[in-house]
mmCIF file of C-alpha atoms and ligand atoms in Angstrom:
data_model
loop_
_atom_site.group_PDB
_atom_site.id
_atom_site.type_symbol
_atom_site.label_atom_id
_atom_site.label_comp_id
_atom_site.label_asym_id
_atom_site.label_seq_id
_atom_site.Cartn_x
_atom_site.Cartn_y
_atom_site.Cartn_z
ATOM 1 C CA UNK A 1 230.683 105.111 62.159
ATOM 2 C CA UNK A 2 229.246 108.579 61.940
ATOM 3 C CA UNK A 3 230.442 112.116 61.474
ATOM 4 C CA UNK A 4 232.871 113.510 63.992
ATOM 5 C CA UNK A 5 230.741 114.381 67.055
ATOM 6 C CA UNK A 6 232.373 117.736 67.597
ATOM 7 C CA UNK A 7 231.632 118.734 63.994
ATOM 8 C CA UNK A 8 228.077 117.422 64.326
ATOM 9 C CA UNK A 9 227.833 119.889 67.210
ATOM 10 C CA UNK A 10 228.494 122.748 64.764
ATOM 11 C CA UNK A 11 225.713 121.622 62.416
ATOM 12 C CA UNK A 12 223.336 124.502 63.169
ATOM 13 C CA UNK A 13 226.083 127.071 62.859
ATOM 14 C CA UNK A 14 227.289 125.542 59.597
ATOM 15 C CA UNK A 15 223.755 125.624 58.227
ATOM 16 C CA UNK A 16 223.466 129.311 59.188
ATOM 17 C CA UNK A 17 226.774 130.135 57.466
ATOM 18 C CA UNK A 18 225.754 128.181 54.359
ATOM 19 C CA UNK A 19 222.373 129.853 54.061
ATOM 20 C CA UNK A 20 223.907 133.305 54.503
ATOM 21 C CA UNK A 21 226.419 132.587 51.718
ATOM 22 C CA UNK A 22 223.564 131.213 49.623
ATOM 23 C CA UNK A 23 221.516 134.386 50.031
ATOM 24 C CA UNK A 24 224.504 136.512 48.938
ATOM 25 C CA UNK A 25 226.021 134.713 45.934
ATOM 26 C CA UNK A 26 229.014 136.153 44.097
ATOM 27 C CA UNK A 27 230.345 134.934 40.738
ATOM 28 C CA UNK A 28 233.955 134.130 39.863
ATOM 29 C CA UNK A 29 236.621 136.632 41.000
ATOM 30 C CA UNK A 30 233.905 138.772 42.607
ATOM 31 C CA UNK A 31 233.804 136.763 45.870
ATOM 32 C CA UNK A 32 234.632 139.789 48.015
ATOM 33 C CA UNK A 33 231.984 139.337 50.697
ATOM 34 C CA UNK A 34 232.403 135.551 50.699
ATOM 35 C CA UNK A 35 236.190 135.623 51.012
ATOM 36 C CA UNK A 36 235.837 138.299 53.716
ATOM 37 C CA UNK A 37 233.615 136.011 55.764
ATOM 38 C CA UNK A 38 236.028 133.121 55.225
ATOM 39 C CA UNK A 39 239.001 135.232 56.329
ATOM 40 C CA UNK A 40 237.148 136.545 59.402
ATOM 41 C CA UNK A 41 236.101 133.081 60.544
ATOM 42 C CA UNK A 42 239.582 131.604 60.053
ATOM 43 C CA UNK A 43 241.122 134.512 61.973
ATOM 44 C CA UNK A 44 238.568 134.128 64.753
ATOM 45 C CA UNK A 45 239.617 130.478 65.144
ATOM 46 C CA UNK A 46 243.308 131.373 65.370
ATOM 47 C CA UNK A 47 244.261 130.318 61.839
ATOM 48 C CA UNK A 48 246.884 132.312 59.928
ATOM 49 C CA UNK A 49 245.139 133.940 56.942
ATOM 50 C CA UNK A 50 246.495 134.998 53.547
ATOM 51 C CA UNK A 51 244.177 136.882 51.199
ATOM 52 C CA UNK A 52 244.368 137.921 47.559
ATOM 53 C CA UNK A 53 245.864 134.673 46.250
ATOM 54 C CA UNK A 54 244.644 134.466 42.635
ATOM 55 C CA UNK A 55 242.303 137.426 43.034
ATOM 56 C CA UNK A 56 239.772 136.725 45.766
ATOM 57 C CA UNK A 57 241.357 133.451 46.931
ATOM 58 C CA UNK A 58 242.102 132.860 50.617
ATOM 59 C CA UNK A 59 244.570 130.435 52.187
ATOM 60 C CA UNK A 60 244.513 129.517 55.870
ATOM 61 C CA UNK A 61 247.569 127.917 57.462
ATOM 62 C CA UNK A 62 247.284 125.737 60.561
ATOM 63 C CA UNK A 63 250.019 123.757 62.258
ATOM 64 C CA UNK A 64 249.148 120.694 64.298
ATOM 65 C CA UNK A 65 250.739 119.100 67.337
ATOM 66 C CA UNK A 66 254.211 117.690 66.884
ATOM 67 C CA UNK A 67 257.109 118.567 64.649
ATOM 68 C CA UNK A 68 256.068 116.822 61.438
ATOM 69 C CA UNK A 69 256.765 118.668 58.221
ATOM 70 C CA UNK A 70 254.202 117.021 55.967
ATOM 71 C CA UNK A 71 251.620 119.364 54.437
ATOM 72 C CA UNK A 72 248.086 118.716 53.248
ATOM 73 C CA UNK A 73 245.972 121.065 51.129
ATOM 74 C CA UNK A 74 242.180 121.055 51.425
ATOM 75 C CA UNK A 75 240.352 123.006 48.761
ATOM 76 C CA UNK A 76 236.849 124.467 48.499
ATOM 77 C CA UNK A 77 235.443 126.615 45.701
ATOM 78 C CA UNK A 78 233.504 129.785 46.573
ATOM 79 C CA UNK A 79 231.827 131.068 43.403
ATOM 80 C CA UNK A 80 228.190 131.144 42.330
ATOM 81 C CA UNK A 81 226.725 131.035 38.810
ATOM 82 C CA UNK A 82 225.444 133.910 36.657
ATOM 83 C CA UNK A 83 221.862 132.616 36.605
ATOM 84 C CA UNK A 84 218.525 133.158 38.343
ATOM 85 C CA UNK A 85 217.466 130.967 41.235
ATOM 86 C CA UNK A 86 214.009 129.471 40.976
ATOM 87 C CA UNK A 87 213.202 128.221 44.472
ATOM 88 C CA UNK A 88 210.975 129.448 47.272
ATOM 89 C CA UNK A 89 213.547 128.910 49.991
ATOM 90 C CA UNK A 90 213.678 131.449 52.787
ATOM 91 C CA UNK A 91 217.423 131.817 52.139
ATOM 92 C CA UNK A 92 217.141 132.077 48.345
ATOM 93 C CA UNK A 93 219.436 134.420 46.451
ATOM 94 C CA UNK A 94 218.928 138.117 47.154
ATOM 95 C CA UNK A 95 221.023 139.105 44.130
ATOM 96 C CA UNK A 96 219.357 139.145 40.689
ATOM 97 C CA UNK A 97 221.132 136.943 38.148
ATOM 98 C CA UNK A 98 223.309 135.253 40.778
ATOM 99 C CA UNK A 99 222.705 131.786 42.221
ATOM 100 C CA UNK A 100 224.685 129.148 44.094
ATOM 101 C CA UNK A 101 223.382 126.562 41.650
ATOM 102 C CA UNK A 102 226.414 124.306 42.042
ATOM 103 C CA UNK A 103 226.505 124.227 45.839
ATOM 104 C CA UNK A 104 229.887 125.911 46.272
ATOM 105 C CA UNK A 105 228.341 127.745 49.248
ATOM 106 C CA UNK A 106 228.157 124.271 50.829
ATOM 107 C CA UNK A 107 231.764 123.387 49.923
ATOM 108 C CA UNK A 108 233.041 126.638 51.452
ATOM 109 C CA UNK A 109 231.004 125.996 54.605
ATOM 110 C CA UNK A 110 232.239 122.402 54.936
ATOM 111 C CA UNK A 111 235.851 123.520 54.750
ATOM 112 C CA UNK A 112 235.141 126.211 57.364
ATOM 113 C CA UNK A 113 233.712 123.475 59.608
ATOM 114 C CA UNK A 114 236.883 121.424 59.134
ATOM 115 C CA UNK A 115 239.066 124.464 59.830
ATOM 116 C CA UNK A 116 237.276 125.239 63.084
ATOM 117 C CA UNK A 117 237.464 121.620 64.244
ATOM 118 C CA UNK A 118 241.151 121.225 63.425
ATOM 119 C CA UNK A 119 241.979 124.594 65.022
ATOM 120 C CA UNK A 120 240.216 123.535 68.216
ATOM 121 C CA UNK A 121 241.627 120.003 68.383
ATOM 122 C CA UNK A 122 244.953 120.082 66.491
ATOM 123 C CA UNK A 123 245.048 116.321 66.642
ATOM 124 C CA UNK A 124 247.422 116.043 63.687
ATOM 125 C CA UNK A 125 251.140 116.347 63.103
ATOM 126 C CA UNK A 126 252.036 118.637 60.237
ATOM 127 C CA UNK A 127 250.512 121.599 58.428
ATOM 128 C CA UNK A 128 247.114 122.045 56.813
ATOM 129 C CA UNK A 129 246.556 124.603 54.069
ATOM 130 C CA UNK A 130 242.892 125.538 53.734
ATOM 131 C CA UNK A 131 242.526 126.690 50.128
ATOM 132 C CA UNK A 132 239.403 128.749 49.391
ATOM 133 C CA UNK A 133 239.403 129.095 45.629
ATOM 134 C CA UNK A 134 237.578 131.673 43.512
ATOM 135 C CA UNK A 135 236.050 131.226 40.067
ATOM 136 C CA UNK A 136 235.699 127.484 39.533
ATOM 137 C CA UNK A 137 232.887 127.846 36.978
ATOM 138 C CA UNK A 138 234.991 128.131 33.835
ATOM 139 C CA UNK A 139 236.863 131.291 34.754
ATOM 140 C CA UNK A 140 240.141 129.685 35.777
ATOM 141 C CA UNK A 141 240.283 130.295 39.519
ATOM 142 C CA UNK A 142 242.515 127.292 40.208
ATOM 143 C CA UNK A 143 244.982 128.354 37.524
ATOM 144 C CA UNK A 144 244.912 131.919 38.869
ATOM 145 C CA UNK A 145 245.872 130.710 42.357
ATOM 146 C CA UNK A 146 248.598 128.417 40.999
ATOM 147 C CA UNK A 147 249.971 131.239 38.819
ATOM 148 C CA UNK A 148 249.977 133.447 41.893
ATOM 149 C CA UNK A 149 252.364 131.014 43.572
ATOM 150 C CA UNK A 150 249.884 128.948 45.587
ATOM 151 C CA UNK A 151 252.099 125.877 45.803
ATOM 152 C CA UNK A 152 255.343 127.841 46.203
ATOM 153 C CA UNK A 153 253.970 129.911 49.062
ATOM 154 C CA UNK A 154 251.949 127.060 50.555
ATOM 155 C CA UNK A 155 253.593 123.808 49.427
ATOM 156 C CA UNK A 156 251.406 120.719 49.707
ATOM 157 C CA UNK A 157 252.465 117.064 49.688
ATOM 158 C CA UNK A 158 248.926 116.029 48.908
ATOM 159 C CA UNK A 159 245.649 117.765 48.232
ATOM 160 C CA UNK A 160 241.942 116.973 48.518
ATOM 161 C CA UNK A 161 238.723 118.467 47.194
ATOM 162 C CA UNK A 162 235.067 117.475 47.068
ATOM 163 C CA UNK A 163 231.795 118.218 45.338
ATOM 164 C CA UNK A 164 228.212 117.691 46.430
ATOM 165 C CA UNK A 165 226.390 115.163 44.256
ATOM 166 C CA UNK A 166 222.589 115.310 43.983
ATOM 167 C CA UNK A 167 222.819 112.357 41.578
ATOM 168 C CA UNK A 168 223.985 110.185 44.500
ATOM 169 C CA UNK A 169 221.867 109.497 47.569
ATOM 170 C CA UNK A 170 222.377 111.003 51.005
ATOM 171 C CA UNK A 171 224.939 108.845 52.806
ATOM 172 C CA UNK A 172 226.707 107.787 49.608
ATOM 173 C CA UNK A 173 230.185 108.964 48.658
ATOM 174 C CA UNK A 174 232.077 108.285 45.437
ATOM 175 C CA UNK A 175 235.809 108.386 44.833
ATOM 176 C CA UNK A 176 237.344 107.045 41.635
ATOM 177 C CA UNK A 177 241.093 106.617 41.153
ATOM 178 C CA UNK A 178 242.577 107.638 37.812
ATOM 179 C CA UNK A 179 240.964 109.834 35.173
ATOM 180 C CA UNK A 180 237.554 110.785 36.509
ATOM 181 C CA UNK A 181 236.403 113.975 34.782
ATOM 182 C CA UNK A 182 236.920 115.332 31.277
ATOM 183 C CA UNK A 183 239.177 118.101 30.089
ATOM 184 C CA UNK A 184 237.308 120.912 28.368
ATOM 185 C CA UNK A 185 237.781 123.620 25.770
ATOM 186 C CA UNK A 186 235.434 126.516 25.154
ATOM 187 C CA UNK A 187 235.256 127.842 21.579
ATOM 188 C CA UNK A 188 233.992 130.843 19.625
ATOM 189 C CA UNK A 189 233.583 130.720 15.848
ATOM 190 C CA UNK A 190 232.779 133.908 13.932
ATOM 191 C CA UNK A 191 231.638 133.869 10.304
ATOM 192 C CA UNK A 192 232.462 137.185 8.701
ATOM 193 C CA UNK A 193 229.951 137.342 5.837
ATOM 194 C CA UNK A 194 228.427 140.231 3.960
ATOM 195 C CA UNK A 195 224.981 141.586 4.786
ATOM 196 C CA UNK A 196 222.192 142.505 2.362
ATOM 197 C CA UNK A 197 218.405 142.739 2.017
ATOM 198 C CA UNK A 198 216.637 139.484 2.877
ATOM 199 C CA UNK A 199 215.099 139.535 -0.598
ATOM 200 C CA UNK A 200 218.451 139.669 -2.392
ATOM 201 C CA UNK A 201 220.678 136.900 -1.021
ATOM 202 C CA UNK A 202 222.674 137.049 -4.234
ATOM 203 C CA UNK A 203 224.068 140.362 -2.975
ATOM 204 C CA UNK A 204 225.102 138.833 0.366
ATOM 205 C CA UNK A 205 227.560 136.327 1.699
ATOM 206 C CA UNK A 206 225.001 134.870 4.062
ATOM 207 C CA UNK A 207 226.688 133.976 7.363
ATOM 208 C CA UNK A 208 223.525 132.250 8.657
ATOM 209 C CA UNK A 209 223.601 129.540 5.996
ATOM 210 C CA UNK A 210 227.343 129.189 6.481
ATOM 211 C CA UNK A 211 226.879 128.909 10.281
ATOM 212 C CA UNK A 212 224.403 126.082 9.760
ATOM 213 C CA UNK A 213 226.873 124.332 7.478
ATOM 214 C CA UNK A 214 229.661 124.757 10.045
ATOM 215 C CA UNK A 215 227.379 123.485 12.816
ATOM 216 C CA UNK A 216 226.505 120.333 10.892
ATOM 217 C CA UNK A 217 230.060 119.698 9.729
ATOM 218 C CA UNK A 218 231.506 120.012 13.247
ATOM 219 C CA UNK A 219 229.251 117.159 14.348
ATOM 220 C CA UNK A 220 231.217 114.809 12.087
ATOM 221 C CA UNK A 221 234.355 115.213 14.220
ATOM 222 C CA UNK A 222 233.245 113.081 17.150
ATOM 223 C CA UNK A 223 231.233 110.686 14.992
ATOM 224 C CA UNK A 224 233.765 110.259 12.143
ATOM 225 C CA UNK A 225 237.239 111.353 13.288
ATOM 226 C CA UNK A 226 237.541 110.420 16.961
ATOM 227 C CA UNK A 227 238.201 106.769 17.729
ATOM 228 C CA UNK A 228 234.814 105.406 18.811
ATOM 229 C CA UNK A 229 236.349 103.806 21.896
ATOM 230 C CA UNK A 230 237.422 107.250 23.173
ATOM 231 C CA UNK A 231 234.818 109.408 24.942
ATOM 232 C CA UNK A 232 234.403 112.867 23.427
ATOM 233 C CA UNK A 233 231.736 115.556 23.110
ATOM 234 C CA UNK A 234 231.439 118.605 20.883
ATOM 235 C CA UNK A 235 228.418 120.760 21.737
ATOM 236 C CA UNK A 236 227.441 124.000 20.057
ATOM 237 C CA UNK A 237 225.628 125.833 22.826
ATOM 238 C CA UNK A 238 225.173 129.291 21.306
ATOM 239 C CA UNK A 239 224.218 130.646 17.870
ATOM 240 C CA UNK A 240 223.935 134.378 17.420
ATOM 241 C CA UNK A 241 223.057 136.215 14.203
ATOM 242 C CA UNK A 242 220.662 138.751 12.834
ATOM 243 C CA UNK A 243 218.079 141.146 14.224
ATOM 244 C CA UNK A 244 215.366 141.594 11.567
ATOM 245 C CA UNK A 245 213.099 139.501 9.316
ATOM 246 C CA UNK A 246 214.302 141.071 6.108
ATOM 247 C CA UNK A 247 218.002 141.640 6.750
ATOM 248 C CA UNK A 248 220.701 139.092 6.033
ATOM 249 C CA UNK A 249 223.235 139.870 8.757
ATOM 250 C CA UNK A 250 226.895 140.449 8.111
ATOM 251 C CA UNK A 251 228.105 138.147 10.831
ATOM 252 C CA UNK A 252 227.170 134.958 12.685
ATOM 253 C CA UNK A 253 228.710 133.480 15.796
ATOM 254 C CA UNK A 254 228.772 129.942 17.138
ATOM 255 C CA UNK A 255 230.089 129.002 20.550
ATOM 256 C CA UNK A 256 230.289 125.875 22.612
ATOM 257 C CA UNK A 257 232.406 123.340 24.419
ATOM 258 C CA UNK A 258 234.528 120.277 23.709
ATOM 259 C CA UNK A 259 235.075 117.491 26.268
ATOM 260 C CA UNK A 260 237.553 114.620 26.118
ATOM 261 C CA UNK A 261 239.859 112.550 28.307
ATOM 262 C CA UNK A 262 243.134 112.520 26.398
ATOM 263 C CA UNK A 263 245.412 115.222 25.055
ATOM 264 C CA UNK A 264 245.556 113.358 21.746
ATOM 265 C CA UNK A 265 241.782 113.495 21.292
ATOM 266 C CA UNK A 266 241.637 117.134 22.361
ATOM 267 C CA UNK A 267 244.395 118.012 19.867
ATOM 268 C CA UNK A 268 242.653 116.055 17.102
ATOM 269 C CA UNK A 269 239.321 117.793 17.709
ATOM 270 C CA UNK A 270 240.908 121.257 17.713
ATOM 271 C CA UNK A 271 242.751 120.507 14.457
ATOM 272 C CA UNK A 272 239.615 119.170 12.759
ATOM 273 C CA UNK A 273 237.565 122.177 13.907
ATOM 274 C CA UNK A 274 240.104 124.540 12.369
ATOM 275 C CA UNK A 275 240.374 122.492 9.153
ATOM 276 C CA UNK A 276 236.594 122.273 8.700
ATOM 277 C CA UNK A 277 236.150 125.996 9.304
ATOM 278 C CA UNK A 278 238.988 126.847 6.908
ATOM 279 C CA UNK A 279 237.491 124.563 4.249
ATOM 280 C CA UNK A 280 234.012 126.031 4.596
ATOM 281 C CA UNK A 281 235.449 129.562 4.592
ATOM 282 C CA UNK A 282 237.188 128.791 1.331
ATOM 283 C CA UNK A 283 234.125 127.141 -0.205
ATOM 284 C CA UNK A 284 231.850 130.084 0.650
ATOM 285 C CA UNK A 285 234.469 132.804 0.084
ATOM 286 C CA UNK A 286 234.283 134.302 3.579
ATOM 287 C CA UNK A 287 236.566 134.619 6.583
ATOM 288 C CA UNK A 288 235.870 132.370 9.544
ATOM 289 C CA UNK A 289 237.776 133.001 12.761
ATOM 290 C CA UNK A 290 238.128 130.182 15.244
ATOM 291 C CA UNK A 291 239.103 130.737 18.873
ATOM 292 C CA UNK A 292 239.486 127.547 20.953
ATOM 293 C CA UNK A 293 240.541 127.936 24.588
ATOM 294 C CA UNK A 294 241.759 125.226 26.961
ATOM 295 C CA UNK A 295 239.647 125.798 30.090
ATOM 296 C CA UNK A 296 239.788 122.603 32.161
ATOM 297 C CA UNK A 297 242.400 119.868 32.407
ATOM 298 C CA UNK A 298 241.433 116.212 32.696
ATOM 299 C CA UNK A 299 240.885 115.444 36.379
ATOM 300 C CA UNK A 300 243.133 112.572 37.438
ATOM 301 C CA UNK A 301 242.912 111.228 40.982
ATOM 302 C CA UNK A 302 246.067 109.638 42.421
ATOM 303 C CA UNK A 303 245.793 105.992 43.489
ATOM 304 C CA UNK A 304 247.240 106.389 46.984
ATOM 305 C CA UNK A 305 245.217 109.440 47.997
ATOM 306 C CA UNK A 306 242.020 108.005 46.502
ATOM 307 C CA UNK A 307 242.546 104.866 48.562
ATOM 308 C CA UNK A 308 242.983 107.089 51.614
ATOM 309 C CA UNK A 309 239.708 108.892 50.874
ATOM 310 C CA UNK A 310 237.996 105.534 50.417
ATOM 311 C CA UNK A 311 239.255 104.267 53.791
ATOM 312 C CA UNK A 312 238.307 107.476 55.589
ATOM 313 C CA UNK A 313 234.865 107.426 53.951
ATOM 314 C CA UNK A 314 234.249 103.963 55.389
ATOM 315 C CA UNK A 315 234.588 105.534 58.852
ATOM 316 C CA UNK A 316 232.316 108.504 58.143
ATOM 317 C CA UNK A 317 229.469 106.888 56.205
ATOM 318 C CA UNK A 318 228.231 103.306 56.004
ATOM 319 C CA UNK A 319 231.073 101.292 54.445
ATOM 320 C CA UNK A 320 228.707 99.714 51.936
ATOM 321 C CA UNK A 321 227.831 103.141 50.558
ATOM 322 C CA UNK A 322 231.342 104.059 49.441
ATOM 323 C CA UNK A 323 231.369 103.923 45.645
ATOM 324 C CA UNK A 324 234.772 103.392 44.030
ATOM 325 C CA UNK A 325 233.915 102.978 40.393
ATOM 326 C CA UNK A 326 231.640 105.017 38.203
ATOM 327 C CA UNK A 327 231.378 105.856 34.518
ATOM 328 C CA UNK A 328 233.660 108.663 33.353
ATOM 329 C CA UNK A 329 232.107 112.079 33.868
ATOM 330 C CA UNK A 330 232.069 114.364 30.820
ATOM 331 C CA UNK A 331 231.709 117.302 33.212
ATOM 332 C CA UNK A 332 234.858 119.209 34.179
ATOM 333 C CA UNK A 333 236.336 120.650 37.336
ATOM 334 C CA UNK A 334 239.231 123.035 37.656
ATOM 335 C CA UNK A 335 240.601 121.293 40.768
ATOM 336 C CA UNK A 336 242.135 119.147 38.000
ATOM 337 C CA UNK A 337 244.876 121.771 37.638
ATOM 338 C CA UNK A 338 245.774 121.509 41.316
ATOM 339 C CA UNK A 339 245.860 117.708 40.939
ATOM 340 C CA UNK A 340 248.300 118.131 38.058
ATOM 341 C CA UNK A 341 250.636 119.979 40.424
ATOM 342 C CA UNK A 342 250.172 117.869 43.570
ATOM 343 C CA UNK A 343 248.979 114.264 44.050
ATOM 344 C CA UNK A 344 245.571 114.057 45.613
ATOM 345 C CA UNK A 345 241.966 113.088 45.237
ATOM 346 C CA UNK A 346 238.580 114.621 44.515
ATOM 347 C CA UNK A 347 235.418 112.939 45.726
ATOM 348 C CA UNK A 348 231.623 113.327 45.544
ATOM 349 C CA UNK A 349 229.324 113.527 48.561
ATOM 350 C CA UNK A 350 225.769 112.396 47.795
ATOM 351 C CA UNK A 351 222.689 114.263 49.005
ATOM 352 C CA UNK A 352 218.974 114.269 48.499
ATOM 353 C CA UNK A 353 218.928 117.234 46.162
ATOM 354 C CA UNK A 354 215.832 117.364 44.055
ATOM 355 C CA UNK A 355 217.303 118.395 40.711
ATOM 356 C CA UNK A 356 220.712 118.412 38.962
ATOM 357 C CA UNK A 357 223.541 120.868 39.563
ATOM 358 C CA UNK A 358 223.178 124.118 37.557
ATOM 359 C CA UNK A 359 219.380 123.717 37.395
ATOM 360 C CA UNK A 360 217.539 126.895 38.564
ATOM 361 C CA UNK A 361 215.728 124.783 41.160
ATOM 362 C CA UNK A 362 218.858 123.173 42.631
ATOM 363 C CA UNK A 363 218.732 122.778 46.424
ATOM 364 C CA UNK A 364 221.703 121.738 48.540
ATOM 365 C CA UNK A 365 220.759 119.575 51.505
ATOM 366 C CA UNK A 366 222.397 121.110 54.590
ATOM 367 C CA UNK A 367 222.495 117.701 56.256
ATOM 368 C CA UNK A 368 225.666 116.903 54.305
ATOM 369 C CA UNK A 369 227.660 119.826 55.700
ATOM 370 C CA UNK A 370 228.975 117.792 58.684
ATOM 371 C CA UNK A 371 229.732 114.845 56.366
ATOM 372 C CA UNK A 372 231.983 116.914 54.115
ATOM 373 C CA UNK A 373 233.614 118.654 57.093
ATOM 374 C CA UNK A 374 234.191 115.303 58.834
ATOM 375 C CA UNK A 375 235.678 113.787 55.686
ATOM 376 C CA UNK A 376 238.267 116.554 55.342
ATOM 377 C CA UNK A 377 239.042 116.472 59.070
ATOM 378 C CA UNK A 378 239.539 112.700 59.204
ATOM 379 C CA UNK A 379 241.655 112.777 56.064
ATOM 380 C CA UNK A 380 244.008 115.154 57.884
ATOM 381 C CA UNK A 381 244.030 113.118 61.105
ATOM 382 C CA UNK A 382 244.616 109.903 59.149
ATOM 383 C CA UNK A 383 247.286 111.213 56.793
ATOM 384 C CA UNK A 384 249.088 113.337 59.431
ATOM 385 C CA UNK A 385 248.819 111.119 62.516
ATOM 386 C CA UNK A 386 250.176 112.283 65.850
ATOM 387 C CA UNK A 387 252.745 109.760 67.014
ATOM 388 C CA UNK A 388 253.125 108.708 70.671
ATOM 389 C CA UNK A 389 256.179 110.925 71.168
ATOM 390 C CA UNK A 390 255.011 113.959 69.313
HETATM 391 ZN ZN1 LIG B 401 229.214 124.012 38.574
HETATM 392 ZN ZN1 LIG B 402 230.643 122.967 41.163
#
């Protein structure tokens, strides 16, 4: 069974919306134009609109036919990445240093397609909350909306989100019950040394050598401290120090990310990072400051809602192409925080993208817009059915 026909009929319009958003990318909490377009479209379709939830977040409220009081949340992220696009597409980014390299322009468009369809048909009994979230890319947009009272103002009994997946093929969809994506910390480590001439290291407390020691020592945490049966990653992704060939700098900075699936492992890694840095600071007689920030929770899909997604997917794509088990993903997703508050499920919609997410050459295939929109729409119609007497 295919996409919903009526949504398929919007395909050209959805593609136009998506390409316009793509050409005008905005990073986290700066989605002013994007959220304005979302709010205008929702209003145009007769959906009640609330703006400014968690900064630039938008929530649309739509009641269906009947008197049911069950509520479903559907969430799309709106932000782009602070990076250059490297494609020759006609609709490529017009903003330097801004790029929809994760396809959130597509997610926003899919949810708009669902909103229009449900507003026109209202073939469901209950309330749908369309949640357009800012700042998914590590800036805490989900937490900002929740802190702003998202689920008090717009209570949800269950909640759904999706992501495009260029690693899957067009026509495939994956949904995995249970823990599916890692929790993540970001960290900054600063070595406060003492600078001197490059020719007289004896007069310095060289933070570069100490940074290298810290970098090596941190790699023992996953390999030597974490239980080998538990997945974990510690990556140093930035090293900054110095500006001249003959100057030992006074300071060096390391930064990076930690990924793991359990609170115990995350706590262990943080404790070992602090202990190693304190030990090296003592050994080299310098100060080392360590700032570790919890950015993403572990994403846990509820059994019941994941089963529902699986069953709906079998009506939207070929049943044999619904994938229900996959290796754990060390990537993170801040929809995890919404799933901690409300049971729900997060799924991946495959497409024939040429390169991975976050690559400068990433291309979202517009052919999946009606698939994502149909998935959300059928989830609502399936989970909030209109009864004969409604
Ligand atoms: Zn991303
Ligand atoms: Zn993303």
